[in-house]
JSON list of C-alpha atoms in Angstrom, two decimals:
[
{"chain": "A", "resi": 19, "resn": "UNK", "atom": "CA", "xyz": [30.89, -54.51, 39.35]},
{"chain": "A", "resi": 20, "resn": "UNK", "atom": "CA", "xyz": [30.10, -58.20, 41.61]},
{"chain": "A", "resi": 21, "resn": "UNK", "atom": "CA", "xyz": [31.88, -60.95, 41.33]},
{"chain": "A", "resi": 22, "resn": "UNK", "atom": "CA", "xyz": [29.37, -62.84, 39.36]},
{"chain": "A", "resi": 23, "resn": "UNK", "atom": "CA", "xyz": [28.59, -60.10, 36.98]},
{"chain": "A", "resi": 24, "resn": "UNK", "atom": "CA", "xyz": [32.52, -60.60, 36.32]},
{"chain": "A", "resi": 25, "resn": "UNK", "atom": "CA", "xyz": [32.39, -64.62, 35.93]},
{"chain": "A", "resi": 26, "resn": "UNK", "atom": "CA", "xyz": [29.37, -63.69, 33.84]},
{"chain": "A", "resi": 27, "resn": "UNK", "atom": "CA", "xyz": [31.59, -61.52, 32.14]},
{"chain": "A", "resi": 28, "resn": "UNK", "atom": "CA", "xyz": [34.44, -64.32, 31.50]},
{"chain": "A", "resi": 29, "resn": "UNK", "atom": "CA", "xyz": [32.21, -66.82, 30.67]},
{"chain": "A", "resi": 30, "resn": "UNK", "atom": "CA", "xyz": [30.42, -64.67, 28.49]},
{"chain": "A", "resi": 31, "resn": "UNK", "atom": "CA", "xyz": [33.31, -64.07, 26.62]},
{"chain": "A", "resi": 32, "resn": "UNK", "atom": "CA", "xyz": [33.07, -67.84, 24.73]},
{"chain": "A", "resi": 33, "resn": "UNK", "atom": "CA", "xyz": [28.86, -67.77, 24.58]},
{"chain": "A", "resi": 34, "resn": "UNK", "atom": "CA", "xyz": [27.67, -67.10, 20.42]},
{"chain": "A", "resi": 35, "resn": "UNK", "atom": "CA", "xyz": [26.85, -64.02, 22.32]},
{"chain": "A", "resi": 36, "resn": "UNK", "atom": "CA", "xyz": [30.02, -62.51, 23.56]},
{"chain": "A", "resi": 37, "resn": "UNK", "atom": "CA", "xyz": [32.16, -63.48, 21.27]},
{"chain": "A", "resi": 38, "resn": "UNK", "atom": "CA", "xyz": [29.93, -61.20, 18.62]},
{"chain": "A", "resi": 39, "resn": "UNK", "atom": "CA", "xyz": [29.91, -58.36, 21.23]},
{"chain": "A", "resi": 40, "resn": "UNK", "atom": "CA", "xyz": [33.37, -58.53, 21.91]},
{"chain": "A", "resi": 41, "resn": "UNK", "atom": "CA", "xyz": [34.57, -58.32, 17.93]},
{"chain": "A", "resi": 42, "resn": "UNK", "atom": "CA", "xyz": [32.44, -55.86, 17.29]},
{"chain": "A", "resi": 43, "resn": "UNK", "atom": "CA", "xyz": [33.29, -53.47, 20.13]},
{"chain": "A", "resi": 44, "resn": "UNK", "atom": "CA", "xyz": [37.13, -54.28, 19.00]},
{"chain": "A", "resi": 45, "resn": "UNK", "atom": "CA", "xyz": [35.83, -52.82, 15.26]},
{"chain": "A", "resi": 46, "resn": "UNK", "atom": "CA", "xyz": [35.38, -49.93, 16.51]},
{"chain": "A", "resi": 47, "resn": "UNK", "atom": "CA", "xyz": [38.16, -49.59, 19.54]},
{"chain": "A", "resi": 48, "resn": "UNK", "atom": "CA", "xyz": [40.26, -49.78, 16.08]},
{"chain": "A", "resi": 49, "resn": "UNK", "atom": "CA", "xyz": [38.84, -48.13, 13.63]},
{"chain": "A", "resi": 50, "resn": "UNK", "atom": "CA", "xyz": [36.99, -50.13, 11.87]},
{"chain": "A", "resi": 51, "resn": "UNK", "atom": "CA", "xyz": [33.74, -49.05, 12.17]},
{"chain": "A", "resi": 52, "resn": "UNK", "atom": "CA", "xyz": [34.55, -45.14, 12.37]},
{"chain": "A", "resi": 53, "resn": "UNK", "atom": "CA", "xyz": [31.43, -42.58, 14.16]},
{"chain": "A", "resi": 54, "resn": "UNK", "atom": "CA", "xyz": [28.04, -42.57, 12.73]},
{"chain": "A", "resi": 55, "resn": "UNK", "atom": "CA", "xyz": [28.68, -46.03, 10.31]},
{"chain": "A", "resi": 56, "resn": "UNK", "atom": "CA", "xyz": [25.87, -48.40, 10.18]},
{"chain": "A", "resi": 57, "resn": "UNK", "atom": "CA", "xyz": [25.92, -51.92, 11.57]},
{"chain": "A", "resi": 58, "resn": "UNK", "atom": "CA", "xyz": [23.94, -53.94, 9.40]},
{"chain": "A", "resi": 59, "resn": "UNK", "atom": "CA", "xyz": [21.96, -57.35, 11.56]},
{"chain": "A", "resi": 60, "resn": "UNK", "atom": "CA", "xyz": [22.76, -59.09, 7.80]},
{"chain": "A", "resi": 61, "resn": "UNK", "atom": "CA", "xyz": [25.91, -58.30, 6.69]},
{"chain": "A", "resi": 62, "resn": "UNK", "atom": "CA", "xyz": [27.26, -58.66, 10.67]},
{"chain": "A", "resi": 63, "resn": "UNK", "atom": "CA", "xyz": [25.92, -62.03, 11.27]},
{"chain": "A", "resi": 64, "resn": "UNK", "atom": "CA", "xyz": [27.17, -63.82, 7.47]},
{"chain": "A", "resi": 65, "resn": "UNK", "atom": "CA", "xyz": [30.55, -62.31, 7.89]},
{"chain": "A", "resi": 66, "resn": "UNK", "atom": "CA", "xyz": [30.74, -63.97, 11.93]},
{"chain": "A", "resi": 67, "resn": "UNK", "atom": "CA", "xyz": [29.03, -66.75, 10.55]},
{"chain": "A", "resi": 68, "resn": "UNK", "atom": "CA", "xyz": [26.27, -66.70, 13.03]},
{"chain": "A", "resi": 69, "resn": "UNK", "atom": "CA", "xyz": [22.68, -65.53, 12.56]},
{"chain": "A", "resi": 70, "resn": "UNK", "atom": "CA", "xyz": [20.41, -62.22, 13.52]},
{"chain": "A", "resi": 71, "resn": "UNK", "atom": "CA", "xyz": [19.62, -63.18, 16.98]},
{"chain": "A", "resi": 72, "resn": "UNK", "atom": "CA", "xyz": [23.80, -63.70, 19.21]},
{"chain": "A", "resi": 73, "resn": "UNK", "atom": "CA", "xyz": [24.11, -60.57, 16.27]},
{"chain": "A", "resi": 74, "resn": "UNK", "atom": "CA", "xyz": [20.63, -57.94, 18.52]},
{"chain": "A", "resi": 75, "resn": "UNK", "atom": "CA", "xyz": [21.79, -58.94, 21.03]},
{"chain": "A", "resi": 76, "resn": "UNK", "atom": "CA", "xyz": [25.04, -58.14, 20.94]},
{"chain": "A", "resi": 77, "resn": "UNK", "atom": "CA", "xyz": [23.89, -54.55, 19.12]},
{"chain": "A", "resi": 78, "resn": "UNK", "atom": "CA", "xyz": [21.93, -53.64, 22.97]},
{"chain": "A", "resi": 79, "resn": "UNK", "atom": "CA", "xyz": [25.24, -54.72, 24.45]},
{"chain": "A", "resi": 80, "resn": "UNK", "atom": "CA", "xyz": [26.57, -52.38, 23.11]},
{"chain": "A", "resi": 81, "resn": "UNK", "atom": "CA", "xyz": [23.77, -48.93, 23.44]},
{"chain": "A", "resi": 82, "resn": "UNK", "atom": "CA", "xyz": [24.68, -50.16, 26.76]},
{"chain": "A", "resi": 83, "resn": "UNK", "atom": "CA", "xyz": [27.88, -49.13, 26.66]},
{"chain": "A", "resi": 84, "resn": "UNK", "atom": "CA", "xyz": [27.31, -46.30, 24.77]},
{"chain": "A", "resi": 85, "resn": "UNK", "atom": "CA", "xyz": [29.09, -47.26, 21.58]},
{"chain": "A", "resi": 86, "resn": "UNK", "atom": "CA", "xyz": [26.69, -47.99, 19.40]},
{"chain": "A", "resi": 87, "resn": "UNK", "atom": "CA", "xyz": [22.51, -46.09, 18.98]},
{"chain": "A", "resi": 88, "resn": "UNK", "atom": "CA", "xyz": [20.62, -48.16, 17.90]},
{"chain": "A", "resi": 89, "resn": "UNK", "atom": "CA", "xyz": [17.27, -45.79, 16.45]},
{"chain": "A", "resi": 90, "resn": "UNK", "atom": "CA", "xyz": [13.47, -47.81, 15.49]},
{"chain": "A", "resi": 91, "resn": "UNK", "atom": "CA", "xyz": [13.05, -48.72, 12.52]},
{"chain": "A", "resi": 92, "resn": "UNK", "atom": "CA", "xyz": [16.25, -47.31, 11.25]},
{"chain": "A", "resi": 93, "resn": "UNK", "atom": "CA", "xyz": [19.01, -49.81, 12.60]},
{"chain": "A", "resi": 94, "resn": "UNK", "atom": "CA", "xyz": [21.65, -48.81, 14.48]},
{"chain": "A", "resi": 95, "resn": "UNK", "atom": "CA", "xyz": [24.65, -46.46, 14.08]},
{"chain": "A", "resi": 96, "resn": "UNK", "atom": "CA", "xyz": [28.71, -46.16, 15.98]},
{"chain": "A", "resi": 97, "resn": "UNK", "atom": "CA", "xyz": [28.38, -43.67, 18.81]},
{"chain": "A", "resi": 98, "resn": "UNK", "atom": "CA", "xyz": [32.14, -43.92, 18.96]},
{"chain": "A", "resi": 99, "resn": "UNK", "atom": "CA", "xyz": [34.05, -42.30, 22.19]},
{"chain": "A", "resi": 100, "resn": "UNK", "atom": "CA", "xyz": [34.17, -38.34, 22.20]},
{"chain": "A", "resi": 101, "resn": "UNK", "atom": "CA", "xyz": [37.32, -36.36, 23.65]},
{"chain": "A", "resi": 102, "resn": "UNK", "atom": "CA", "xyz": [35.10, -36.04, 26.93]},
{"chain": "A", "resi": 103, "resn": "UNK", "atom": "CA", "xyz": [34.76, -39.96, 27.33]},
{"chain": "A", "resi": 104, "resn": "UNK", "atom": "CA", "xyz": [38.97, -40.15, 26.57]},
{"chain": "A", "resi": 105, "resn": "UNK", "atom": "CA", "xyz": [38.83, -37.15, 29.78]},
{"chain": "A", "resi": 106, "resn": "UNK", "atom": "CA", "xyz": [36.62, -38.77, 31.75]},
{"chain": "A", "resi": 107, "resn": "UNK", "atom": "CA", "xyz": [37.80, -42.53, 31.05]},
{"chain": "A", "resi": 108, "resn": "UNK", "atom": "CA", "xyz": [41.67, -41.55, 31.85]},
{"chain": "A", "resi": 109, "resn": "UNK", "atom": "CA", "xyz": [40.94, -39.45, 35.54]},
{"chain": "A", "resi": 110, "resn": "UNK", "atom": "CA", "xyz": [39.18, -42.74, 36.94]},
{"chain": "A", "resi": 111, "resn": "UNK", "atom": "CA", "xyz": [41.84, -44.47, 35.47]},
{"chain": "A", "resi": 112, "resn": "UNK", "atom": "CA", "xyz": [44.03, -42.43, 37.08]},
{"chain": "A", "resi": 113, "resn": "UNK", "atom": "CA", "xyz": [42.16, -42.98, 40.83]},
{"chain": "A", "resi": 114, "resn": "UNK", "atom": "CA", "xyz": [42.60, -47.28, 40.28]},
{"chain": "A", "resi": 115, "resn": "UNK", "atom": "CA", "xyz": [45.66, -47.44, 38.84]},
{"chain": "A", "resi": 116, "resn": "UNK", "atom": "CA", "xyz": [46.52, -45.60, 42.14]},
{"chain": "A", "resi": 117, "resn": "UNK", "atom": "CA", "xyz": [44.30, -48.26, 43.89]},
{"chain": "A", "resi": 118, "resn": "UNK", "atom": "CA", "xyz": [46.58, -51.42, 41.95]},
{"chain": "A", "resi": 119, "resn": "UNK", "atom": "CA", "xyz": [49.34, -49.74, 42.53]},
{"chain": "A", "resi": 120, "resn": "UNK", "atom": "CA", "xyz": [48.80, -49.91, 46.21]},
{"chain": "A", "resi": 121, "resn": "UNK", "atom": "CA", "xyz": [47.32, -53.45, 46.03]},
{"chain": "A", "resi": 122, "resn": "UNK", "atom": "CA", "xyz": [49.80, -54.78, 44.10]},
{"chain": "A", "resi": 123, "resn": "UNK", "atom": "CA", "xyz": [52.58, -53.50, 46.64]},
{"chain": "A", "resi": 124, "resn": "UNK", "atom": "CA", "xyz": [50.72, -56.09, 49.43]},
{"chain": "A", "resi": 125, "resn": "UNK", "atom": "CA", "xyz": [50.84, -58.65, 46.61]},
{"chain": "A", "resi": 126, "resn": "UNK", "atom": "CA", "xyz": [53.31, -58.22, 44.70]},
{"chain": "A", "resi": 127, "resn": "UNK", "atom": "CA", "xyz": [55.64, -61.92, 43.56]},
{"chain": "A", "resi": 128, "resn": "UNK", "atom": "CA", "xyz": [59.13, -62.02, 43.34]},
{"chain": "A", "resi": 129, "resn": "UNK", "atom": "CA", "xyz": [58.34, -63.82, 39.75]},
{"chain": "A", "resi": 130, "resn": "UNK", "atom": "CA", "xyz": [56.70, -60.15, 39.56]},
{"chain": "A", "resi": 131, "resn": "UNK", "atom": "CA", "xyz": [58.86, -58.27, 40.54]},
{"chain": "A", "resi": 132, "resn": "UNK", "atom": "CA", "xyz": [61.78, -59.56, 38.51]},
{"chain": "A", "resi": 133, "resn": "UNK", "atom": "CA", "xyz": [59.34, -59.15, 35.06]},
{"chain": "A", "resi": 134, "resn": "UNK", "atom": "CA", "xyz": [58.40, -55.96, 36.21]},
{"chain": "A", "resi": 135, "resn": "UNK", "atom": "CA", "xyz": [62.48, -54.55, 36.59]},
{"chain": "A", "resi": 136, "resn": "UNK", "atom": "CA", "xyz": [63.59, -56.15, 33.62]},
{"chain": "A", "resi": 137, "resn": "UNK", "atom": "CA", "xyz": [60.54, -53.86, 31.79]},
{"chain": "A", "resi": 138, "resn": "UNK", "atom": "CA", "xyz": [62.17, -51.02, 33.03]},
{"chain": "A", "resi": 139, "resn": "UNK", "atom": "CA", "xyz": [64.91, -51.82, 31.62]},
{"chain": "A", "resi": 140, "resn": "UNK", "atom": "CA", "xyz": [63.99, -53.07, 28.49]},
{"chain": "A", "resi": 141, "resn": "UNK", "atom": "CA", "xyz": [62.07, -49.76, 28.00]},
{"chain": "A", "resi": 142, "resn": "UNK", "atom": "CA", "xyz": [65.43, -47.53, 28.82]},
{"chain": "A", "resi": 143, "resn": "UNK", "atom": "CA", "xyz": [67.58, -49.51, 25.96]},
{"chain": "A", "resi": 144, "resn": "UNK", "atom": "CA", "xyz": [65.02, -49.60, 23.06]},
{"chain": "A", "resi": 145, "resn": "UNK", "atom": "CA", "xyz": [64.57, -45.87, 24.10]},
{"chain": "A", "resi": 146, "resn": "UNK", "atom": "CA", "xyz": [67.83, -45.06, 23.93]},
{"chain": "A", "resi": 147, "resn": "UNK", "atom": "CA", "xyz": [67.63, -47.41, 20.12]},
{"chain": "A", "resi": 148, "resn": "UNK", "atom": "CA", "xyz": [64.10, -44.72, 19.70]},
{"chain": "A", "resi": 149, "resn": "UNK", "atom": "CA", "xyz": [62.24, -48.39, 18.66]},
{"chain": "A", "resi": 150, "resn": "UNK", "atom": "CA", "xyz": [59.05, -46.47, 19.46]},
{"chain": "A", "resi": 151, "resn": "UNK", "atom": "CA", "xyz": [57.00, -49.97, 18.65]},
{"chain": "A", "resi": 152, "resn": "UNK", "atom": "CA", "xyz": [59.28, -51.68, 21.52]},
{"chain": "A", "resi": 153, "resn": "UNK", "atom": "CA", "xyz": [58.89, -48.80, 24.03]},
{"chain": "A", "resi": 154, "resn": "UNK", "atom": "CA", "xyz": [54.61, -49.18, 23.93]},
{"chain": "A", "resi": 155, "resn": "UNK", "atom": "CA", "xyz": [54.25, -52.85, 24.03]},
{"chain": "A", "resi": 156, "resn": "UNK", "atom": "CA", "xyz": [56.67, -52.22, 27.31]},
{"chain": "A", "resi": 157, "resn": "UNK", "atom": "CA", "xyz": [54.52, -50.30, 28.29]},
{"chain": "A", "resi": 158, "resn": "UNK", "atom": "CA", "xyz": [51.79, -52.16, 28.25]},
{"chain": "A", "resi": 159, "resn": "UNK", "atom": "CA", "xyz": [53.43, -54.67, 29.83]},
{"chain": "A", "resi": 160, "resn": "UNK", "atom": "CA", "xyz": [54.18, -52.81, 33.13]},
{"chain": "A", "resi": 161, "resn": "UNK", "atom": "CA", "xyz": [50.13, -51.76, 33.89]},
{"chain": "A", "resi": 162, "resn": "UNK", "atom": "CA", "xyz": [49.50, -55.58, 32.49]},
{"chain": "A", "resi": 163, "resn": "UNK", "atom": "CA", "xyz": [51.74, -56.71, 35.34]},
{"chain": "A", "resi": 164, "resn": "UNK", "atom": "CA", "xyz": [50.59, -54.58, 37.73]},
{"chain": "A", "resi": 165, "resn": "UNK", "atom": "CA", "xyz": [47.33, -55.21, 36.82]},
{"chain": "A", "resi": 166, "resn": "UNK", "atom": "CA", "xyz": [48.19, -59.22, 37.63]},
{"chain": "A", "resi": 167, "resn": "UNK", "atom": "CA", "xyz": [50.40, -58.30, 40.49]},
{"chain": "A", "resi": 168, "resn": "UNK", "atom": "CA", "xyz": [46.60, -56.40, 42.31]},
{"chain": "A", "resi": 169, "resn": "UNK", "atom": "CA", "xyz": [45.61, -59.54, 42.95]},
{"chain": "A", "resi": 170, "resn": "UNK", "atom": "CA", "xyz": [42.09, -58.00, 42.23]},
{"chain": "A", "resi": 171, "resn": "UNK", "atom": "CA", "xyz": [40.38, -59.64, 39.02]},
{"chain": "A", "resi": 172, "resn": "UNK", "atom": "CA", "xyz": [37.59, -57.40, 39.25]},
{"chain": "A", "resi": 173, "resn": "UNK", "atom": "CA", "xyz": [39.91, -54.28, 39.76]},
{"chain": "A", "resi": 174, "resn": "UNK", "atom": "CA", "xyz": [42.12, -55.94, 36.86]},
{"chain": "A", "resi": 175, "resn": "UNK", "atom": "CA", "xyz": [39.20, -56.48, 35.13]},
{"chain": "A", "resi": 176, "resn": "UNK", "atom": "CA", "xyz": [38.01, -52.82, 35.04]},
{"chain": "A", "resi": 177, "resn": "UNK", "atom": "CA", "xyz": [41.78, -51.66, 34.28]},
{"chain": "A", "resi": 178, "resn": "UNK", "atom": "CA", "xyz": [41.51, -53.60, 30.32]},
{"chain": "A", "resi": 179, "resn": "UNK", "atom": "CA", "xyz": [38.47, -52.65, 29.47]},
{"chain": "A", "resi": 180, "resn": "UNK", "atom": "CA", "xyz": [39.91, -48.99, 29.62]},
{"chain": "A", "resi": 181, "resn": "UNK", "atom": "CA", "xyz": [42.24, -49.63, 27.84]},
{"chain": "A", "resi": 182, "resn": "UNK", "atom": "CA", "xyz": [41.53, -50.75, 25.30]},
{"chain": "A", "resi": 183, "resn": "UNK", "atom": "CA", "xyz": [38.22, -48.37, 24.94]},
{"chain": "A", "resi": 184, "resn": "UNK", "atom": "CA", "xyz": [41.79, -45.82, 24.52]},
{"chain": "A", "resi": 185, "resn": "UNK", "atom": "CA", "xyz": [44.27, -48.22, 22.99]},
{"chain": "A", "resi": 186, "resn": "UNK", "atom": "CA", "xyz": [44.51, -46.37, 20.08]},
{"chain": "A", "resi": 187, "resn": "UNK", "atom": "CA", "xyz": [44.60, -42.61, 21.60]},
{"chain": "A", "resi": 188, "resn": "UNK", "atom": "CA", "xyz": [47.22, -44.30, 24.14]},
{"chain": "A", "resi": 189, "resn": "UNK", "atom": "CA", "xyz": [49.57, -45.64, 20.82]},
{"chain": "A", "resi": 190, "resn": "UNK", "atom": "CA", "xyz": [49.79, -41.99, 19.87]},
{"chain": "A", "resi": 191, "resn": "UNK", "atom": "CA", "xyz": [50.77, -41.13, 22.91]},
{"chain": "A", "resi": 192, "resn": "UNK", "atom": "CA", "xyz": [54.08, -42.67, 23.16]},
{"chain": "A", "resi": 193, "resn": "UNK", "atom": "CA", "xyz": [54.74, -41.55, 20.19]},
{"chain": "A", "resi": 194, "resn": "UNK", "atom": "CA", "xyz": [57.68, -39.36, 20.41]},
{"chain": "A", "resi": 195, "resn": "UNK", "atom": "CA", "xyz": [60.71, -41.15, 22.89]},
{"chain": "A", "resi": 196, "resn": "UNK", "atom": "CA", "xyz": [60.26, -37.49, 25.00]},
{"chain": "A", "resi": 197, "resn": "UNK", "atom": "CA", "xyz": [57.38, -39.07, 26.29]},
{"chain": "A", "resi": 198, "resn": "UNK", "atom": "CA", "xyz": [58.23, -43.19, 26.20]},
{"chain": "A", "resi": 199, "resn": "UNK", "atom": "CA", "xyz": [61.42, -42.37, 28.07]},
{"chain": "A", "resi": 200, "resn": "UNK", "atom": "CA", "xyz": [59.79, -39.40, 31.04]},
{"chain": "A", "resi": 201, "resn": "UNK", "atom": "CA", "xyz": [57.24, -42.69, 30.95]},
{"chain": "A", "resi": 202, "resn": "UNK", "atom": "CA", "xyz": [59.31, -45.36, 31.48]},
{"chain": "A", "resi": 203, "resn": "UNK", "atom": "CA", "xyz": [60.92, -42.62, 34.42]},
{"chain": "A", "resi": 204, "resn": "UNK", "atom": "CA", "xyz": [57.60, -42.52, 35.96]},
{"chain": "A", "resi": 205, "resn": "UNK", "atom": "CA", "xyz": [57.24, -46.18, 35.41]},
{"chain": "A", "resi": 206, "resn": "UNK", "atom": "CA", "xyz": [60.07, -47.43, 37.38]},
{"chain": "A", "resi": 207, "resn": "UNK", "atom": "CA", "xyz": [59.88, -44.72, 40.49]},
{"chain": "A", "resi": 208, "resn": "UNK", "atom": "CA", "xyz": [55.92, -46.95, 40.72]},
{"chain": "A", "resi": 209, "resn": "UNK", "atom": "CA", "xyz": [58.39, -49.99, 40.01]},
{"chain": "A", "resi": 210, "resn": "UNK", "atom": "CA", "xyz": [61.01, -48.53, 43.19]},
{"chain": "A", "resi": 211, "resn": "UNK", "atom": "CA", "xyz": [57.99, -48.07, 45.68]},
{"chain": "A", "resi": 212, "resn": "UNK", "atom": "CA", "xyz": [56.16, -51.27, 44.95]},
{"chain": "A", "resi": 213, "resn": "UNK", "atom": "CA", "xyz": [59.68, -53.05, 45.60]},
{"chain": "A", "resi": 214, "resn": "UNK", "atom": "CA", "xyz": [59.83, -50.91, 49.26]},
{"chain": "A", "resi": 215, "resn": "UNK", "atom": "CA", "xyz": [56.72, -51.59, 50.35]},
{"chain": "A", "resi": 216, "resn": "UNK", "atom": "CA", "xyz": [55.54, -48.24, 49.96]},
{"chain": "A", "resi": 217, "resn": "UNK", "atom": "CA", "xyz": [51.53, -48.07, 49.54]},
{"chain": "A", "resi": 218, "resn": "UNK", "atom": "CA", "xyz": [50.97, -44.67, 50.14]},
{"chain": "A", "resi": 219, "resn": "UNK", "atom": "CA", "xyz": [53.64, -43.71, 46.99]},
{"chain": "A", "resi": 220, "resn": "UNK", "atom": "CA", "xyz": [52.96, -45.89, 44.63]},
{"chain": "A", "resi": 221, "resn": "UNK", "atom": "CA", "xyz": [49.72, -44.98, 44.92]},
{"chain": "A", "resi": 222, "resn": "UNK", "atom": "CA", "xyz": [50.51, -41.20, 44.27]},
{"chain": "A", "resi": 223, "resn": "UNK", "atom": "CA", "xyz": [53.32, -42.19, 42.20]},
{"chain": "A", "resi": 224, "resn": "UNK", "atom": "CA", "xyz": [50.24, -44.54, 39.53]},
{"chain": "A", "resi": 225, "resn": "UNK", "atom": "CA", "xyz": [47.54, -41.41, 39.83]},
{"chain": "A", "resi": 226, "resn": "UNK", "atom": "CA", "xyz": [49.78, -38.84, 38.52]},
{"chain": "A", "resi": 227, "resn": "UNK", "atom": "CA", "xyz": [51.37, -40.97, 35.99]},
{"chain": "A", "resi": 228, "resn": "UNK", "atom": "CA", "xyz": [47.56, -41.54, 34.57]},
{"chain": "A", "resi": 229, "resn": "UNK", "atom": "CA", "xyz": [47.63, -37.48, 34.64]},
{"chain": "A", "resi": 230, "resn": "UNK", "atom": "CA", "xyz": [49.86, -36.64, 32.88]},
{"chain": "A", "resi": 231, "resn": "UNK", "atom": "CA", "xyz": [49.63, -39.60, 30.41]},
{"chain": "A", "resi": 232, "resn": "UNK", "atom": "CA", "xyz": [46.24, -37.19, 29.60]},
{"chain": "A", "resi": 233, "resn": "UNK", "atom": "CA", "xyz": [48.27, -34.74, 30.10]},
{"chain": "A", "resi": 234, "resn": "UNK", "atom": "CA", "xyz": [50.61, -34.99, 27.13]},
{"chain": "A", "resi": 235, "resn": "UNK", "atom": "CA", "xyz": [47.68, -35.48, 24.80]},
{"chain": "A", "resi": 236, "resn": "UNK", "atom": "CA", "xyz": [46.07, -32.39, 26.49]},
{"chain": "A", "resi": 237, "resn": "UNK", "atom": "CA", "xyz": [49.26, -31.11, 24.96]},
{"chain": "A", "resi": 238, "resn": "UNK", "atom": "CA", "xyz": [49.62, -32.38, 21.41]},
{"chain": "A", "resi": 239, "resn": "UNK", "atom": "CA", "xyz": [46.35, -32.08, 20.75]},
{"chain": "A", "resi": 240, "resn": "UNK", "atom": "CA", "xyz": [45.82, -35.96, 20.21]},
{"chain": "A", "resi": 241, "resn": "UNK", "atom": "CA", "xyz": [42.06, -36.36, 21.80]},
{"chain": "A", "resi": 242, "resn": "UNK", "atom": "CA", "xyz": [40.82, -34.17, 18.88]},
{"chain": "A", "resi": 243, "resn": "UNK", "atom": "CA", "xyz": [42.65, -37.03, 15.84]},
{"chain": "A", "resi": 244, "resn": "UNK", "atom": "CA", "xyz": [40.93, -39.25, 17.46]},
{"chain": "A", "resi": 245, "resn": "UNK", "atom": "CA", "xyz": [39.08, -40.40, 14.50]},
{"chain": "A", "resi": 246, "resn": "UNK", "atom": "CA", "xyz": [41.16, -39.69, 12.27]},
{"chain": "A", "resi": 247, "resn": "UNK", "atom": "CA", "xyz": [43.30, -42.25, 13.34]},
{"chain": "A", "resi": 248, "resn": "UNK", "atom": "CA", "xyz": [44.29, -43.82, 9.71]},
{"chain": "A", "resi": 249, "resn": "UNK", "atom": "CA", "xyz": [42.82, -47.24, 9.65]}
]
């Protein structure tokens, strides 16, 4: 993705079409719309208070992302995300997370390092208390700190997108204290490598962290229930 594409997408989030697109994508990924559901231009336009034109444009963008299929003379239908999509995203993300950790090692600020250390400390505390919701929130924030620290808007944008695509599955993947503890331990090792300035090790650990996360989902058959997550 070029610098122009990234800037254009940021701008597009505030355009009429952009707002409709991001609202619909969020609704699909959150489970409000399920696979095979029909998206109706008129109903969505009325709900969002817009004409059919930005809705139609948003549909075309959603189709390019593979989230819906537009069938001529019939309508637009949700295709959702398959198990293979989730696996592909995690395998790609593992490489990008590694690159992110490498760049974070080179660019992290003192304030970001302090927040990362505090994040790991708090996660240990909540793991001991069995606070799964707080663990999930802290897990998300750890990755956000690293994305911000890599000092690359393009890489940060891509990683945020991948994170959003698998959010529901990922939330279920941390549904045990055991995995929460293991995940935070992996975060701590990544943090220590970044703090030590060891970019090679940080990249390796961040890459393996994503592979471990996906392996945990496979172990618990979480990808199989992606489309059955309660709304």
